[in-house]
């Protein structure tokens, strides 16, 4: 019986790979098993090109939600829209996201990531100029509003296509030492787009010119979709070897109907944890998105300008980007198994800051408000990629978990904008049209939901499986390449001497309850 062994090779593009020697075919028929012998893994430099492309596309897409927030009062004066009508320019993003969250995973499976991104790029261009058509002089108020909101609707359809794919792209292209960092960079791109949108929109001289600038940005970004790759020829980790699971498989797992032998099987504890994640993520990110849409309306009654409101929203998001850039490499390489603990340490600061807003949104209090939004950004947005990664750890379904988490965020954001709009004071209040009751609502809710994080266990099962498989590959490689030692290797294919007898392969399974590896005997293929 031949003995397959592994050799470390440098790829032509500078990547490092572990590959089986020639002549040792790999049986891939049992892709659902946790570990079935050492396997080839490889990193490709072009993964960074796709990452940069998705970052740029998500930055541009993120502008859709908030562009009209800082200039809401100016748009109301120039076009004759009411503030509640203008709020729907942001709300439409949340509305479109709700059904899209369930359609997008199917789109990835049916068309692939690359073709799905082509659809997003086309929507960018069409939405940009439909929206701009609504600024033409001579249109009625109703005509202008209809064109602008249709443009917003089309742009909103592109956002879930580009956002839901982030954890899946990280899983398909990056290894254990860079997966969380990749998710962080791409997932924070959308909030960065929020920040840039809040900065740019009030800087342009008129609201009509502001919408023209938005159209130019969207059109220029559309061709970048051609840089997004589908999947590498050779996966970087064991998790990336599995076929893209469907959203329905996640539904079965959440209902406890998935067989224990399935890769995506979830224990009761994991199902509870994922529900907690959805509530935490939905409420806290929903509050941030609501604040981004209503920043000017919450601050303007107390004497703050549109530019100050836009800068405040930008500080929240950009500080989060900086803190996320610092923390994600640490989570990838140092605190690799402590994603849940990170949330338990940071979330209380987020809740306390939202609560403090109740008393600190008042005239001439710029410094304190900037400090509070910086704390919210630095802690809250640092946790955004952590939650997305933890969702995949619990479900082993990158597309499905991401879609449901973003669904919860947009559902909460939609509800919160409507509730806070209804809580706006009347013209006879002091100050007129203030949103103090809305600020109380978001502060109390933000603080109350944080308590749920302490019920979270958050075992990282996917990482445990990947570590077991990678360790098996390294151990096998070291034992078979050590000089003077002849070690019986794990058969990777049926014996050529005994064609009628399948070769047994030693495997190690990962216990889903404990996250640890345990021997599981042999598997007959």
Short mmCIF file of C-alpha atoms in Angstrom, two decimals:
data_model
loop_
_atom_site.label_atom_id
_atom_site.label_comp_id
_atom_site.label_asym_id
_atom_site.label_seq_id
_atom_site.Cartn_x
_atom_site.Cartn_y
_atom_site.Cartn_z
CA UNK A 1 0.00 0.00 0.00
CA UNK A 2 1.56 3.36 -0.96
CA UNK A 3 2.22 5.91 1.76
CA UNK A 4 1.12 9.43 0.89
CA UNK A 5 3.02 12.25 2.51
CA UNK A 6 2.76 15.99 2.56
CA UNK A 7 5.31 18.47 1.34
CA UNK A 8 5.51 22.21 1.97
CA UNK A 9 5.67 24.12 -1.28
CA UNK A 10 5.82 27.78 -2.14
CA UNK A 11 3.23 28.77 -4.70
CA UNK A 12 4.24 30.71 -7.77
CA UNK A 13 2.51 33.77 -6.41
CA UNK A 14 4.44 33.61 -3.17
CA UNK A 15 1.84 31.67 -1.23
CA UNK A 16 2.63 28.78 1.07
CA UNK A 17 0.75 25.54 0.62
CA UNK A 18 0.57 22.07 2.09
CA UNK A 19 -0.01 19.65 -0.77
CA UNK A 20 -0.07 15.88 -1.20
CA UNK A 21 2.65 14.33 -3.30
CA UNK A 22 1.82 13.48 -6.87
CA UNK A 23 0.08 10.24 -7.48
CA UNK A 24 -2.00 10.36 -4.29
CA UNK A 25 -5.55 11.19 -5.34
CA UNK A 26 -7.82 12.68 -2.71
CA UNK A 27 -11.27 11.25 -2.09
CA UNK A 28 -13.55 14.23 -1.51
CA UNK A 29 -16.78 12.27 -1.20
CA UNK A 30 -17.08 12.86 2.56
CA UNK A 31 -16.87 16.64 2.66
CA UNK A 32 -19.21 16.75 5.67
CA UNK A 33 -16.78 14.95 7.99
CA UNK A 34 -14.87 17.05 10.47
CA UNK A 35 -11.44 15.72 9.55
CA UNK A 36 -10.60 13.03 7.02
CA UNK A 37 -6.84 13.14 6.71
CA UNK A 38 -4.44 15.95 5.81
CA UNK A 39 -5.49 18.14 2.91
CA UNK A 40 -4.03 20.82 0.68
CA UNK A 41 -4.53 24.42 1.85
CA UNK A 42 -3.30 27.53 0.09
CA UNK A 43 -3.41 31.33 0.25
CA UNK A 44 -3.47 33.49 -2.88
CA UNK A 45 -2.23 37.06 -3.13
CA UNK A 46 -5.19 38.03 -5.29
CA UNK A 47 -7.44 37.65 -2.25
CA UNK A 48 -6.39 41.20 -1.34
CA UNK A 49 -7.62 42.55 -4.68
CA UNK A 50 -11.10 41.20 -4.03
CA UNK A 51 -10.99 42.48 -0.45
CA UNK A 52 -10.09 46.02 -1.58
CA UNK A 53 -12.82 45.89 -4.23
CA UNK A 54 -15.47 44.86 -1.69
CA UNK A 55 -14.25 47.55 0.71
CA UNK A 56 -14.67 50.29 -1.91
CA UNK A 57 -18.05 48.98 -3.04
CA UNK A 58 -19.33 48.78 0.55
CA UNK A 59 -18.05 52.29 1.30
CA UNK A 60 -20.03 53.68 -1.62
CA UNK A 61 -23.07 51.55 -0.78
CA UNK A 62 -22.96 52.80 2.81
CA UNK A 63 -23.52 56.38 1.65
CA UNK A 64 -27.07 55.50 0.61
CA UNK A 65 -28.36 55.25 4.17
CA UNK A 66 -27.10 58.56 5.55
CA UNK A 67 -26.58 60.97 2.67
CA UNK A 68 -29.77 62.90 3.37
CA UNK A 69 -29.45 62.78 7.18
CA UNK A 70 -27.15 65.80 7.76
CA UNK A 71 -28.93 67.88 5.08
CA UNK A 72 -32.49 66.90 6.01
CA UNK A 73 -33.49 70.42 7.04
CA UNK A 74 -31.97 71.95 3.87
CA UNK A 75 -33.67 69.37 1.63
CA UNK A 76 -37.00 70.11 3.32
CA UNK A 77 -36.62 73.83 2.56
CA UNK A 78 -35.44 73.41 -1.05
CA UNK A 79 -37.76 70.64 -2.24
CA UNK A 80 -40.78 71.14 0.04
CA UNK A 81 -40.59 67.65 1.56
CA UNK A 82 -41.52 67.02 5.19
CA UNK A 83 -38.90 65.68 7.62
CA UNK A 84 -40.77 62.40 7.93
CA UNK A 85 -40.71 62.05 4.13
CA UNK A 86 -36.96 62.67 4.13
CA UNK A 87 -36.50 60.05 6.85
CA UNK A 88 -37.87 57.53 4.36
CA UNK A 89 -34.83 58.14 2.13
CA UNK A 90 -32.92 56.27 4.83
CA UNK A 91 -35.77 54.03 5.92
CA UNK A 92 -36.14 52.58 2.43
CA UNK A 93 -32.73 50.94 2.90
CA UNK A 94 -34.04 49.07 5.92
CA UNK A 95 -37.28 48.10 4.18
CA UNK A 96 -35.52 46.67 1.12
CA UNK A 97 -33.05 44.79 3.28
CA UNK A 98 -35.75 42.72 5.00
CA UNK A 99 -36.75 40.55 2.02
CA UNK A 100 -33.28 40.82 0.45
CA UNK A 101 -31.65 39.16 3.45
CA UNK A 102 -33.42 35.92 2.50
CA UNK A 103 -32.94 36.27 -1.27
CA UNK A 104 -29.22 37.13 -1.34
CA UNK A 105 -27.89 33.76 -0.03
CA UNK A 106 -29.92 32.02 -2.76
CA UNK A 107 -28.47 34.48 -5.28
CA UNK A 108 -24.92 33.55 -4.23
CA UNK A 109 -25.66 29.84 -4.59
CA UNK A 110 -27.42 30.26 -7.93
CA UNK A 111 -25.20 32.84 -9.67
CA UNK A 112 -22.06 32.97 -7.56
CA UNK A 113 -20.54 35.96 -5.79
CA UNK A 114 -19.00 37.48 -8.91
CA UNK A 115 -22.21 37.65 -10.97
CA UNK A 116 -24.18 38.84 -7.94
CA UNK A 117 -21.71 41.73 -7.62
CA UNK A 118 -22.28 42.57 -11.30
CA UNK A 119 -25.95 43.06 -10.46
CA UNK A 120 -24.97 45.38 -7.60
CA UNK A 121 -22.74 47.44 -9.92
CA UNK A 122 -25.57 47.84 -12.43
CA UNK A 123 -27.91 48.98 -9.66
CA UNK A 124 -25.30 51.57 -8.62
CA UNK A 125 -25.37 53.27 -12.02
CA UNK A 126 -29.14 53.16 -12.57
CA UNK A 127 -29.96 54.37 -9.05
CA UNK A 128 -27.50 57.25 -9.27
CA UNK A 129 -29.11 58.89 -12.27
CA UNK A 130 -32.72 58.12 -11.38
CA UNK A 131 -32.06 59.87 -8.08
CA UNK A 132 -30.44 62.84 -9.83
CA UNK A 133 -33.38 63.09 -12.25
CA UNK A 134 -35.49 63.99 -9.23
CA UNK A 135 -33.53 67.24 -8.79
CA UNK A 136 -34.48 68.72 -12.18
CA UNK A 137 -36.12 72.14 -11.86
CA UNK A 138 -39.76 72.27 -12.89
CA UNK A 139 -40.77 68.94 -11.40
CA UNK A 140 -43.63 68.88 -8.93
CA UNK A 141 -42.91 68.08 -5.30
CA UNK A 142 -44.49 64.66 -5.75
CA UNK A 143 -42.51 63.98 -8.94
CA UNK A 144 -39.19 64.91 -7.35
CA UNK A 145 -39.92 62.82 -4.29
CA UNK A 146 -40.94 59.79 -6.36
CA UNK A 147 -37.74 59.82 -8.45
CA UNK A 148 -35.43 60.32 -5.48
CA UNK A 149 -37.00 57.56 -3.41
CA UNK A 150 -36.99 55.15 -6.39
CA UNK A 151 -33.29 55.89 -6.80
CA UNK A 152 -32.77 55.19 -3.11
CA UNK A 153 -34.73 51.94 -3.46
CA UNK A 154 -32.53 50.72 -6.34
CA UNK A 155 -29.35 51.62 -4.46
CA UNK A 156 -30.72 49.84 -1.40
CA UNK A 157 -31.06 46.62 -3.41
CA UNK A 158 -27.30 46.64 -4.03
CA UNK A 159 -26.37 47.00 -0.36
CA UNK A 160 -27.29 43.49 0.92
CA UNK A 161 -25.57 41.88 -2.07
CA UNK A 162 -22.29 43.53 -1.08
CA UNK A 163 -22.70 43.34 2.70
CA UNK A 164 -23.95 39.80 3.35
CA UNK A 165 -21.06 38.26 1.41
CA UNK A 166 -18.37 39.61 3.78
CA UNK A 167 -17.99 36.67 6.25
CA UNK A 168 -18.29 34.19 3.39
CA UNK A 169 -15.54 35.92 1.39
CA UNK A 170 -13.28 35.86 4.46
CA UNK A 171 -13.96 32.16 4.95
CA UNK A 172 -13.34 31.31 1.29
CA UNK A 173 -10.10 33.29 0.82
CA UNK A 174 -8.40 33.79 4.22
CA UNK A 175 -6.88 31.45 6.80
CA UNK A 176 -7.20 31.34 10.59
CA UNK A 177 -4.57 34.04 11.15
CA UNK A 178 -6.27 36.65 9.00
CA UNK A 179 -9.96 35.72 8.79
CA UNK A 180 -11.21 38.04 11.55
CA UNK A 181 -9.09 40.91 10.23
CA UNK A 182 -10.49 40.45 6.72
CA UNK A 183 -14.04 40.43 8.09
CA UNK A 184 -13.28 43.56 10.11
CA UNK A 185 -11.91 45.49 7.13
CA UNK A 186 -14.84 44.63 4.87
CA UNK A 187 -17.63 44.89 7.45
CA UNK A 188 -16.46 48.31 8.65
CA UNK A 189 -16.40 49.59 5.07
CA UNK A 190 -20.16 50.18 5.15
CA UNK A 191 -19.98 52.29 8.34
CA UNK A 192 -17.04 54.17 6.81
CA UNK A 193 -19.30 54.91 3.86
CA UNK A 194 -21.84 56.21 6.38
CA UNK A 195 -19.17 58.50 7.82
CA UNK A 196 -17.96 59.76 4.44
CA UNK A 197 -21.53 60.34 3.31
CA UNK A 198 -22.25 62.38 6.42
CA UNK A 199 -19.12 64.47 5.81
CA UNK A 200 -19.54 65.09 2.09
CA UNK A 201 -23.27 65.77 1.75
CA UNK A 202 -23.35 69.00 3.85
CA UNK A 203 -20.10 70.32 2.29
CA UNK A 204 -21.57 70.74 -1.21
CA UNK A 205 -23.06 74.18 -1.84
CA UNK A 206 -26.65 73.13 -2.64
CA UNK A 207 -28.67 69.98 -2.04
CA UNK A 208 -29.13 69.49 -5.81
CA UNK A 209 -25.37 69.59 -6.35
CA UNK A 210 -24.98 67.23 -3.39
CA UNK A 211 -27.17 64.63 -5.12
CA UNK A 212 -25.15 65.11 -8.34
CA UNK A 213 -21.91 64.41 -6.46
CA UNK A 214 -23.51 61.25 -5.08
CA UNK A 215 -24.41 60.14 -8.62
CA UNK A 216 -20.84 60.65 -9.84
CA UNK A 217 -19.41 58.65 -6.92
CA UNK A 218 -21.76 55.71 -7.52
CA UNK A 219 -21.06 55.65 -11.26
CA UNK A 220 -17.29 55.78 -10.79
CA UNK A 221 -17.38 52.88 -8.29
CA UNK A 222 -19.48 50.50 -10.40
CA UNK A 223 -16.65 49.03 -12.59
CA UNK A 224 -14.80 47.87 -9.47
CA UNK A 225 -17.14 44.85 -9.33
CA UNK A 226 -14.97 43.20 -12.01
CA UNK A 227 -12.17 42.80 -9.44
CA UNK A 228 -14.18 40.52 -7.13
CA UNK A 229 -13.18 36.86 -7.47
CA UNK A 230 -15.46 33.86 -7.02
CA UNK A 231 -13.36 31.43 -4.94
CA UNK A 232 -9.72 30.28 -4.92
CA UNK A 233 -8.79 27.06 -6.74
CA UNK A 234 -7.49 25.61 -3.47
CA UNK A 235 -9.17 26.54 -0.14
CA UNK A 236 -7.20 28.19 2.71
CA UNK A 237 -8.82 26.21 5.56
CA UNK A 238 -10.96 23.16 6.21
CA UNK A 239 -14.07 25.36 6.66
CA UNK A 240 -13.61 26.69 3.13
CA UNK A 241 -13.75 23.19 1.62
CA UNK A 242 -17.48 22.87 2.28
CA UNK A 243 -20.06 23.80 -0.29
CA UNK A 244 -21.92 27.02 0.37
CA UNK A 245 -24.76 25.95 2.74
CA UNK A 246 -28.28 27.16 2.06
CA UNK A 247 -30.33 29.46 4.25
CA UNK A 248 -32.88 26.66 4.64
CA UNK A 249 -30.20 24.43 6.19
CA UNK A 250 -29.64 27.11 8.83
CA UNK A 251 -33.39 27.22 9.42
CA UNK A 252 -33.46 23.47 9.99
CA UNK A 253 -30.50 23.70 12.35
CA UNK A 254 -32.15 26.51 14.34
CA UNK A 255 -35.32 24.43 14.66
CA UNK A 256 -33.30 21.42 15.85
CA UNK A 257 -34.19 19.37 12.77
CA UNK A 258 -30.67 19.03 11.30
CA UNK A 259 -29.05 15.58 11.70
CA UNK A 260 -26.15 15.52 14.13
CA UNK A 261 -23.89 14.25 11.34
CA UNK A 262 -24.35 17.45 9.30
CA UNK A 263 -21.53 19.99 9.30
CA UNK A 264 -24.02 22.78 10.11
CA UNK A 265 -25.64 20.91 13.04
CA UNK A 266 -26.25 23.25 16.01
CA UNK A 267 -26.62 22.30 19.64
CA UNK A 268 -29.34 23.87 21.80
CA UNK A 269 -26.73 26.10 23.43
CA UNK A 270 -25.53 27.34 20.04
CA UNK A 271 -29.09 28.08 18.95
CA UNK A 272 -29.71 30.13 22.09
CA UNK A 273 -26.42 31.97 21.57
CA UNK A 274 -27.30 32.84 17.98
CA UNK A 275 -30.67 34.27 19.04
CA UNK A 276 -28.89 36.41 21.66
CA UNK A 277 -26.45 37.59 18.99
CA UNK A 278 -29.30 38.56 16.67
CA UNK A 279 -31.01 40.63 19.38
CA UNK A 280 -27.80 42.35 20.50
CA UNK A 281 -26.60 43.05 16.98
CA UNK A 282 -30.00 44.12 15.72
CA UNK A 283 -30.74 46.57 18.53
CA UNK A 284 -27.28 48.14 18.98
CA UNK A 285 -26.41 48.52 15.29
CA UNK A 286 -30.00 49.57 14.64
CA UNK A 287 -29.59 52.39 17.17
CA UNK A 288 -26.35 53.49 15.51
CA UNK A 289 -28.02 53.54 12.08
CA UNK A 290 -30.99 55.44 13.48
CA UNK A 291 -28.67 58.02 15.05
CA UNK A 292 -26.88 58.37 11.69
CA UNK A 293 -30.20 59.09 9.93
CA UNK A 294 -31.58 61.43 12.63
CA UNK A 295 -28.36 63.13 13.79
CA UNK A 296 -29.27 66.56 12.43
CA UNK A 297 -32.87 66.31 13.65
CA UNK A 298 -31.76 65.36 17.17
CA UNK A 299 -29.09 68.07 17.42
CA UNK A 300 -30.42 71.01 15.36
CA UNK A 301 -33.08 72.08 17.94
CA UNK A 302 -30.24 72.63 20.43
CA UNK A 303 -28.29 74.94 18.12
CA UNK A 304 -25.94 72.55 16.32
CA UNK A 305 -25.35 73.09 12.58
CA UNK A 306 -25.68 70.50 9.80
CA UNK A 307 -21.88 70.38 9.51
CA UNK A 308 -21.45 69.69 13.22
CA UNK A 309 -24.10 66.98 13.10
CA UNK A 310 -22.40 65.36 10.11
CA UNK A 311 -18.98 65.57 11.78
CA UNK A 312 -20.37 63.98 14.94
CA UNK A 313 -21.73 61.02 13.03
CA UNK A 314 -18.44 60.73 11.15
CA UNK A 315 -16.41 60.71 14.37
CA UNK A 316 -18.52 57.85 15.72
CA UNK A 317 -17.82 55.76 12.65
CA UNK A 318 -14.19 56.68 11.98
CA UNK A 319 -13.07 56.10 15.58
CA UNK A 320 -14.71 52.69 15.29
CA UNK A 321 -12.64 52.03 12.17
CA UNK A 322 -9.38 52.91 13.92
CA UNK A 323 -10.18 50.80 16.98
CA UNK A 324 -11.31 47.92 14.79
CA UNK A 325 -8.05 48.07 12.83
CA UNK A 326 -6.12 47.75 16.10
CA UNK A 327 -8.26 45.05 17.70
CA UNK A 328 -8.88 42.65 14.81
CA UNK A 329 -5.24 41.50 14.38
CA UNK A 330 -5.16 40.88 18.14
CA UNK A 331 -8.35 38.81 17.92
CA UNK A 332 -6.88 36.86 14.99
CA UNK A 333 -3.52 36.07 16.61
CA UNK A 334 -3.66 36.62 20.38
CA UNK A 335 -7.23 36.45 21.73
CA UNK A 336 -8.27 33.91 19.13
CA UNK A 337 -10.76 32.01 21.29
CA UNK A 338 -12.26 34.94 23.20
CA UNK A 339 -14.73 36.62 20.85
CA UNK A 340 -17.61 36.31 23.35
CA UNK A 341 -15.46 37.61 26.21
CA UNK A 342 -14.57 40.66 24.10
CA UNK A 343 -18.26 41.49 23.82
CA UNK A 344 -18.79 41.12 27.56
CA UNK A 345 -15.98 43.58 28.25
CA UNK A 346 -16.87 46.26 25.69
CA UNK A 347 -20.66 46.35 25.45
CA UNK A 348 -21.31 47.97 28.86
CA UNK A 349 -19.42 51.06 27.65
CA UNK A 350 -21.68 51.23 24.59
CA UNK A 351 -24.86 51.03 26.68
CA UNK A 352 -23.62 53.59 29.21
CA UNK A 353 -22.73 56.06 26.45
CA UNK A 354 -26.17 55.86 24.85
CA UNK A 355 -27.73 56.34 28.28
CA UNK A 356 -25.55 59.40 28.94
CA UNK A 357 -26.81 60.99 25.72
CA UNK A 358 -30.14 61.62 27.48
CA UNK A 359 -28.55 64.31 29.65
CA UNK A 360 -25.70 65.46 27.41
CA UNK A 361 -27.57 66.48 24.25
CA UNK A 362 -28.00 70.13 25.19
CA UNK A 363 -26.73 73.50 23.90
CA UNK A 364 -22.98 74.26 23.88
CA UNK A 365 -21.91 70.76 24.87
CA UNK A 366 -19.91 69.83 21.78
CA UNK A 367 -16.86 68.35 23.53
CA UNK A 368 -18.80 65.91 25.71
CA UNK A 369 -20.93 64.78 22.77
CA UNK A 370 -17.85 64.15 20.62
CA UNK A 371 -16.33 62.08 23.44
CA UNK A 372 -19.52 60.02 23.81
CA UNK A 373 -19.86 59.29 20.09
CA UNK A 374 -16.15 58.38 19.98
CA UNK A 375 -16.68 55.84 22.80
CA UNK A 376 -19.71 54.39 21.02
CA UNK A 377 -17.77 54.11 17.79
CA UNK A 378 -14.59 52.75 19.36
CA UNK A 379 -16.37 50.02 21.30
CA UNK A 380 -19.56 49.34 19.37
CA UNK A 381 -18.11 49.18 15.87
CA UNK A 382 -15.10 47.19 17.04
CA UNK A 383 -17.60 44.49 17.98
CA UNK A 384 -19.34 44.51 14.59
CA UNK A 385 -16.90 42.07 12.90
CA UNK A 386 -16.64 40.12 16.17
CA UNK A 387 -20.37 39.41 16.11
CA UNK A 388 -20.34 38.51 12.40
CA UNK A 389 -17.47 36.06 12.95
CA UNK A 390 -19.08 34.62 16.07
CA UNK A 391 -22.28 34.09 14.10
CA UNK A 392 -20.37 31.93 11.61
CA UNK A 393 -18.61 30.10 14.46
CA UNK A 394 -21.97 29.11 15.92
CA UNK A 395 -23.74 28.22 12.66
CA UNK A 396 -20.96 27.21 10.23
CA UNK A 397 -23.11 29.04 7.66
CA UNK A 398 -21.43 32.30 6.64
CA UNK A 399 -24.06 33.54 4.18
CA UNK A 400 -27.06 32.52 6.28
CA UNK A 401 -25.81 33.88 9.60
CA UNK A 402 -24.70 37.16 8.04
CA UNK A 403 -28.04 37.58 6.25
CA UNK A 404 -30.05 37.01 9.44
CA UNK A 405 -27.84 39.30 11.53
CA UNK A 406 -28.15 42.13 9.01
CA UNK A 407 -31.88 41.44 8.71
CA UNK A 408 -32.24 42.00 12.46
CA UNK A 409 -30.27 45.24 12.22
CA UNK A 410 -32.37 46.67 9.43
CA UNK A 411 -35.64 45.56 11.03
CA UNK A 412 -34.69 47.30 14.27
CA UNK A 413 -33.42 50.37 12.40
CA UNK A 414 -36.70 50.69 10.53
CA UNK A 415 -38.75 50.41 13.72
CA UNK A 416 -36.52 52.82 15.64
CA UNK A 417 -36.64 55.55 12.98
CA UNK A 418 -40.45 55.37 12.89
CA UNK A 419 -40.74 55.35 16.69
CA UNK A 420 -38.32 58.23 17.17
CA UNK A 421 -40.00 60.25 14.44
CA UNK A 422 -43.31 59.79 16.25
CA UNK A 423 -41.69 60.94 19.51
CA UNK A 424 -40.62 64.30 18.04
CA UNK A 425 -42.02 67.24 20.03
CA UNK A 426 -44.34 69.82 18.50
CA UNK A 427 -43.65 73.44 17.50
CA UNK A 428 -44.66 74.76 20.92
CA UNK A 429 -42.13 72.64 22.83
CA UNK A 430 -38.92 74.04 24.32
CA UNK A 431 -36.95 73.90 22.10
CA UNK A 432 -39.40 73.47 19.20
CA UNK A 433 -39.42 70.10 17.44
CA UNK A 434 -36.88 68.62 19.85
CA UNK A 435 -36.41 64.83 20.03
CA UNK A 436 -35.66 64.47 23.73
CA UNK A 437 -38.19 61.65 24.18
CA UNK A 438 -36.63 59.82 21.23
CA UNK A 439 -33.19 60.20 22.81
CA UNK A 440 -34.55 58.72 26.06
CA UNK A 441 -35.96 55.80 24.06
CA UNK A 442 -32.65 54.96 22.36
CA UNK A 443 -30.62 55.46 25.56
CA UNK A 444 -32.73 53.21 27.77
CA UNK A 445 -33.06 50.54 25.08
CA UNK A 446 -29.31 50.58 24.35
CA UNK A 447 -28.45 50.11 28.02
CA UNK A 448 -31.09 47.46 28.70
CA UNK A 449 -30.17 45.14 25.83
CA UNK A 450 -26.50 44.99 26.88
CA UNK A 451 -27.47 42.70 29.79
CA UNK A 452 -28.08 39.88 27.29
CA UNK A 453 -24.37 39.57 26.50
CA UNK A 454 -23.77 37.94 29.90
CA UNK A 455 -26.02 35.03 28.90
CA UNK A 456 -23.81 34.36 25.88
CA UNK A 457 -21.47 31.36 25.91
CA UNK A 458 -20.15 31.66 22.35
CA UNK A 459 -17.94 28.60 21.83
CA UNK A 460 -16.02 28.88 18.56
CA UNK A 461 -16.73 25.48 17.02
CA UNK A 462 -15.67 26.34 13.46
CA UNK A 463 -12.24 27.54 14.62
CA UNK A 464 -11.84 24.38 16.71
CA UNK A 465 -12.53 22.25 13.65
CA UNK A 466 -10.08 24.24 11.52
CA UNK A 467 -7.38 24.06 14.19
CA UNK A 468 -7.76 20.27 14.49
CA UNK A 469 -7.49 19.84 10.73
CA UNK A 470 -4.52 22.20 10.40
CA UNK A 471 -2.73 20.51 13.30
CA UNK A 472 -3.33 17.11 11.68
CA UNK A 473 -1.77 18.37 8.46
CA UNK A 474 1.25 19.86 10.27
CA UNK A 475 1.82 16.74 12.40
CA UNK A 476 1.59 14.45 9.40
CA UNK A 477 3.96 16.65 7.41
CA UNK A 478 6.54 16.73 10.23
CA UNK A 479 6.39 12.97 10.85
CA UNK A 480 6.72 12.01 7.19
CA UNK A 481 9.58 14.43 6.47
CA UNK A 482 11.70 13.70 9.60
CA UNK A 483 14.97 12.06 8.44
CA UNK A 484 15.53 8.45 9.49
CA UNK A 485 11.94 7.89 10.65
CA UNK A 486 9.44 5.77 8.76
CA UNK A 487 5.91 6.57 9.94
CA UNK A 488 2.83 4.88 8.55
CA UNK A 489 0.83 7.65 6.88
CA UNK A 490 -2.92 8.06 6.78
CA UNK A 491 -4.20 6.60 3.51
CA UNK A 492 -5.67 9.25 1.27
CA UNK A 493 -7.01 6.80 -1.31
CA UNK A 494 -8.02 3.17 -1.60
CA UNK A 495 -5.15 0.73 -1.92
CA UNK A 496 -4.12 -0.22 -5.44
CA UNK A 497 -3.12 -3.65 -4.15
CA UNK A 498 -6.61 -4.38 -2.79
CA UNK A 499 -9.01 -2.63 -5.19
CA UNK A 500 -12.12 -4.25 -3.71
CA UNK A 501 -11.45 -3.08 -0.13
CA UNK A 502 -11.86 0.60 0.76
CA UNK A 503 -8.97 2.03 2.77
CA UNK A 504 -9.78 3.13 6.33
CA UNK A 505 -8.76 6.65 7.29
CA UNK A 506 -8.17 7.80 10.83
CA UNK A 507 -10.22 10.84 11.59
CA UNK A 508 -10.66 13.28 14.42
CA UNK A 509 -14.04 14.78 15.09
CA UNK A 510 -14.77 18.02 16.89
CA UNK A 511 -17.25 17.63 19.70
CA UNK A 512 -19.89 20.31 19.09
CA UNK A 513 -20.73 20.53 22.77
CA UNK A 514 -17.20 21.14 24.05
CA UNK A 515 -15.41 22.47 21.00
CA UNK A 516 -12.62 19.93 21.59
CA UNK A 517 -11.35 17.16 19.35
CA UNK A 518 -11.97 13.54 20.20
CA UNK A 519 -10.93 10.32 18.45
CA UNK A 520 -13.62 8.80 16.32
CA UNK A 521 -12.02 5.56 15.16
CA UNK A 522 -11.93 4.91 11.45
CA UNK A 523 -14.10 5.83 8.55
CA UNK A 524 -14.58 3.40 5.66
CA UNK A 525 -14.96 5.26 2.39
#
